[in-house]
């Protein structure tokens, strides 16, 4: 009986030694967030977070989700063209980022939707968004609120 208890304690202790190492992956330099910015929005409205995610590692990593303190929810979305040539938006789920590649989250494409922002987001404000990746763990991104650039569709 004492031997089983000792084995259980050793297993629990060993598990706790492994867990902090996994959490430190959030500082992993193999995954980098570049060109991060967000759209202005009024309190309770929605905004969007755009960025380039670079995977310098030798294996595919997967963006699982995002979180932030400035909105009720943060979801990975994609914009798409509907049958009537209008744009629509839908949840995208997980996004695989291939090794040694970049994936751009941009207006008219994939982005992180910030649903129900809890304060006005003005041009020049700074926000923090945390991305959750399968292998790299949690990575913090700092973004400036900026005006949305004109797209080809808007200029016509």
Tab-separated table of C-alpha atoms in Angstrom:
chain	number	residue	atom	x	y	z
A	1	UNK	CA	0.000	0.000	0.000
A	2	UNK	CA	2.793	2.429	0.935
A	3	UNK	CA	4.627	1.551	-2.251
A	4	UNK	CA	1.580	2.416	-4.421
A	5	UNK	CA	1.155	5.705	-2.608
A	6	UNK	CA	4.830	6.495	-3.143
A	7	UNK	CA	4.537	5.682	-6.870
A	8	UNK	CA	1.492	7.959	-7.200
A	9	UNK	CA	3.309	10.800	-5.433
A	10	UNK	CA	6.348	10.366	-7.698
A	11	UNK	CA	4.124	10.425	-10.812
A	12	UNK	CA	2.350	13.591	-9.654
A	13	UNK	CA	5.680	15.243	-8.848
A	14	UNK	CA	7.126	14.252	-12.231
A	15	UNK	CA	4.051	15.632	-14.031
A	16	UNK	CA	4.439	18.963	-12.234
A	17	UNK	CA	8.066	19.156	-13.342
A	18	UNK	CA	7.045	18.750	-16.983
A	19	UNK	CA	4.178	21.261	-16.967
A	20	UNK	CA	6.232	24.465	-16.404
A	21	UNK	CA	8.485	23.547	-19.330
A	22	UNK	CA	5.459	23.295	-21.591
A	23	UNK	CA	4.193	26.674	-20.378
A	24	UNK	CA	7.524	28.316	-21.157
A	25	UNK	CA	6.945	27.577	-24.815
A	26	UNK	CA	4.993	30.838	-24.914
A	27	UNK	CA	8.409	32.506	-25.103
A	28	UNK	CA	9.288	30.318	-28.074
A	29	UNK	CA	11.143	32.388	-30.668
A	30	UNK	CA	10.203	29.883	-33.388
A	31	UNK	CA	6.772	31.529	-33.648
A	32	UNK	CA	6.674	35.268	-34.211
A	33	UNK	CA	3.838	37.745	-34.547
A	34	UNK	CA	4.515	40.629	-36.917
A	35	UNK	CA	2.647	43.693	-38.210
A	36	UNK	CA	-0.091	43.404	-35.556
A	37	UNK	CA	-2.904	45.966	-35.632
A	38	UNK	CA	-6.597	46.247	-34.820
A	39	UNK	CA	-9.559	48.211	-36.167
A	40	UNK	CA	-11.140	51.073	-34.221
A	41	UNK	CA	-14.503	50.261	-32.626
A	42	UNK	CA	-17.074	51.764	-30.297
A	43	UNK	CA	-17.753	50.170	-26.916
A	44	UNK	CA	-19.868	46.952	-27.269
A	45	UNK	CA	-19.212	46.826	-31.042
A	46	UNK	CA	-16.894	44.371	-32.781
A	47	UNK	CA	-13.333	44.931	-33.928
A	48	UNK	CA	-10.781	42.759	-35.702
A	49	UNK	CA	-7.157	41.902	-35.009
A	50	UNK	CA	-4.806	41.458	-37.980
A	51	UNK	CA	-1.208	40.208	-38.035
A	52	UNK	CA	1.346	37.987	-39.722
A	53	UNK	CA	2.160	34.725	-37.940
A	54	UNK	CA	5.613	33.381	-38.798
A	55	UNK	CA	6.547	29.776	-38.043
A	56	UNK	CA	10.340	29.401	-38.051
A	57	UNK	CA	10.207	25.896	-36.589
A	58	UNK	CA	10.644	22.611	-38.432
A	59	UNK	CA	7.090	21.405	-37.731
A	60	UNK	CA	3.584	22.593	-38.466
A	61	UNK	CA	1.985	24.443	-35.567
A	62	UNK	CA	-1.718	25.168	-35.266
A	63	UNK	CA	-3.435	28.353	-34.152
A	64	UNK	CA	-6.150	27.061	-31.831
A	65	UNK	CA	-7.693	30.318	-30.676
A	66	UNK	CA	-7.199	33.725	-29.132
A	67	UNK	CA	-8.123	35.603	-25.991
A	68	UNK	CA	-8.040	39.196	-24.838
A	69	UNK	CA	-9.231	41.272	-21.917
A	70	UNK	CA	-10.624	44.004	-24.169
A	71	UNK	CA	-13.555	42.016	-25.598
A	72	UNK	CA	-16.106	39.465	-24.462
A	73	UNK	CA	-14.830	36.917	-26.984
A	74	UNK	CA	-12.090	36.502	-29.566
A	75	UNK	CA	-12.688	34.090	-32.458
A	76	UNK	CA	-10.723	33.131	-35.555
A	77	UNK	CA	-12.847	34.111	-38.577
A	78	UNK	CA	-12.516	34.147	-42.325
A	79	UNK	CA	-14.125	36.494	-44.824
A	80	UNK	CA	-15.557	34.973	-47.986
A	81	UNK	CA	-17.511	36.026	-51.063
A	82	UNK	CA	-21.151	34.899	-51.070
A	83	UNK	CA	-23.064	33.831	-54.198
A	84	UNK	CA	-24.491	37.349	-54.586
A	85	UNK	CA	-20.957	38.853	-54.676
A	86	UNK	CA	-21.370	40.199	-51.158
A	87	UNK	CA	-18.817	39.504	-48.471
A	88	UNK	CA	-19.650	37.253	-45.549
A	89	UNK	CA	-17.809	36.111	-42.465
A	90	UNK	CA	-17.704	32.774	-40.666
A	91	UNK	CA	-15.762	31.103	-37.839
A	92	UNK	CA	-12.649	29.456	-39.261
A	93	UNK	CA	-11.689	27.074	-36.477
A	94	UNK	CA	-8.057	26.023	-36.257
A	95	UNK	CA	-5.414	27.302	-38.684
A	96	UNK	CA	-2.343	25.189	-39.517
A	97	UNK	CA	0.858	27.187	-39.992
A	98	UNK	CA	3.371	25.207	-42.054
A	99	UNK	CA	7.041	25.055	-41.028
A	100	UNK	CA	9.316	27.841	-42.258
A	101	UNK	CA	6.350	29.883	-43.507
A	102	UNK	CA	4.226	32.951	-42.818
A	103	UNK	CA	0.441	33.178	-42.645
A	104	UNK	CA	-1.178	36.596	-43.015
A	105	UNK	CA	-4.361	37.491	-41.153
A	106	UNK	CA	-5.699	40.505	-43.082
A	107	UNK	CA	-8.863	42.417	-44.008
A	108	UNK	CA	-10.909	40.389	-46.474
A	109	UNK	CA	-9.282	37.145	-45.311
A	110	UNK	CA	-8.560	35.396	-42.042
A	111	UNK	CA	-8.568	37.504	-38.864
A	112	UNK	CA	-9.303	37.346	-35.146
A	113	UNK	CA	-12.740	38.839	-34.499
A	114	UNK	CA	-12.975	40.761	-31.223
A	115	UNK	CA	-16.626	40.435	-30.250
A	116	UNK	CA	-18.149	43.016	-27.928
A	117	UNK	CA	-15.219	45.281	-27.099
A	118	UNK	CA	-15.475	46.552	-23.543
A	119	UNK	CA	-14.293	50.115	-24.271
A	120	UNK	CA	-13.931	52.410	-27.253
A	121	UNK	CA	-10.894	51.554	-29.366
A	122	UNK	CA	-9.443	54.755	-30.821
A	123	UNK	CA	-6.701	55.148	-33.397
A	124	UNK	CA	-3.385	55.021	-31.547
A	125	UNK	CA	-4.650	52.885	-28.641
A	126	UNK	CA	-2.630	49.780	-27.793
A	127	UNK	CA	-4.224	46.398	-27.090
A	128	UNK	CA	-2.956	42.956	-26.129
A	129	UNK	CA	-4.179	39.716	-27.684
A	130	UNK	CA	-2.964	36.268	-26.643
A	131	UNK	CA	-2.763	33.608	-29.355
A	132	UNK	CA	-2.982	29.930	-28.356
A	133	UNK	CA	-0.941	27.533	-30.482
A	134	UNK	CA	-0.759	23.756	-30.266
A	135	UNK	CA	3.008	23.531	-29.735
A	136	UNK	CA	4.203	27.067	-29.020
A	137	UNK	CA	1.553	27.593	-26.336
A	138	UNK	CA	0.360	31.100	-25.533
A	139	UNK	CA	2.012	34.045	-27.244
A	140	UNK	CA	1.204	37.660	-26.389
A	141	UNK	CA	0.823	40.187	-29.170
A	142	UNK	CA	0.782	43.960	-28.799
A	143	UNK	CA	-1.219	45.785	-31.447
A	144	UNK	CA	-1.929	49.392	-32.273
A	145	UNK	CA	-5.432	50.457	-33.264
A	146	UNK	CA	-5.238	51.871	-36.807
A	147	UNK	CA	-7.524	52.974	-39.591
A	148	UNK	CA	-8.477	50.200	-41.968
A	149	UNK	CA	-6.548	50.499	-45.255
A	150	UNK	CA	-8.508	50.882	-48.467
A	151	UNK	CA	-8.917	47.601	-50.347
A	152	UNK	CA	-9.405	47.242	-54.107
A	153	UNK	CA	-13.131	46.604	-53.557
A	154	UNK	CA	-13.511	49.823	-51.539
A	155	UNK	CA	-11.740	51.956	-54.170
A	156	UNK	CA	-14.135	50.946	-56.972
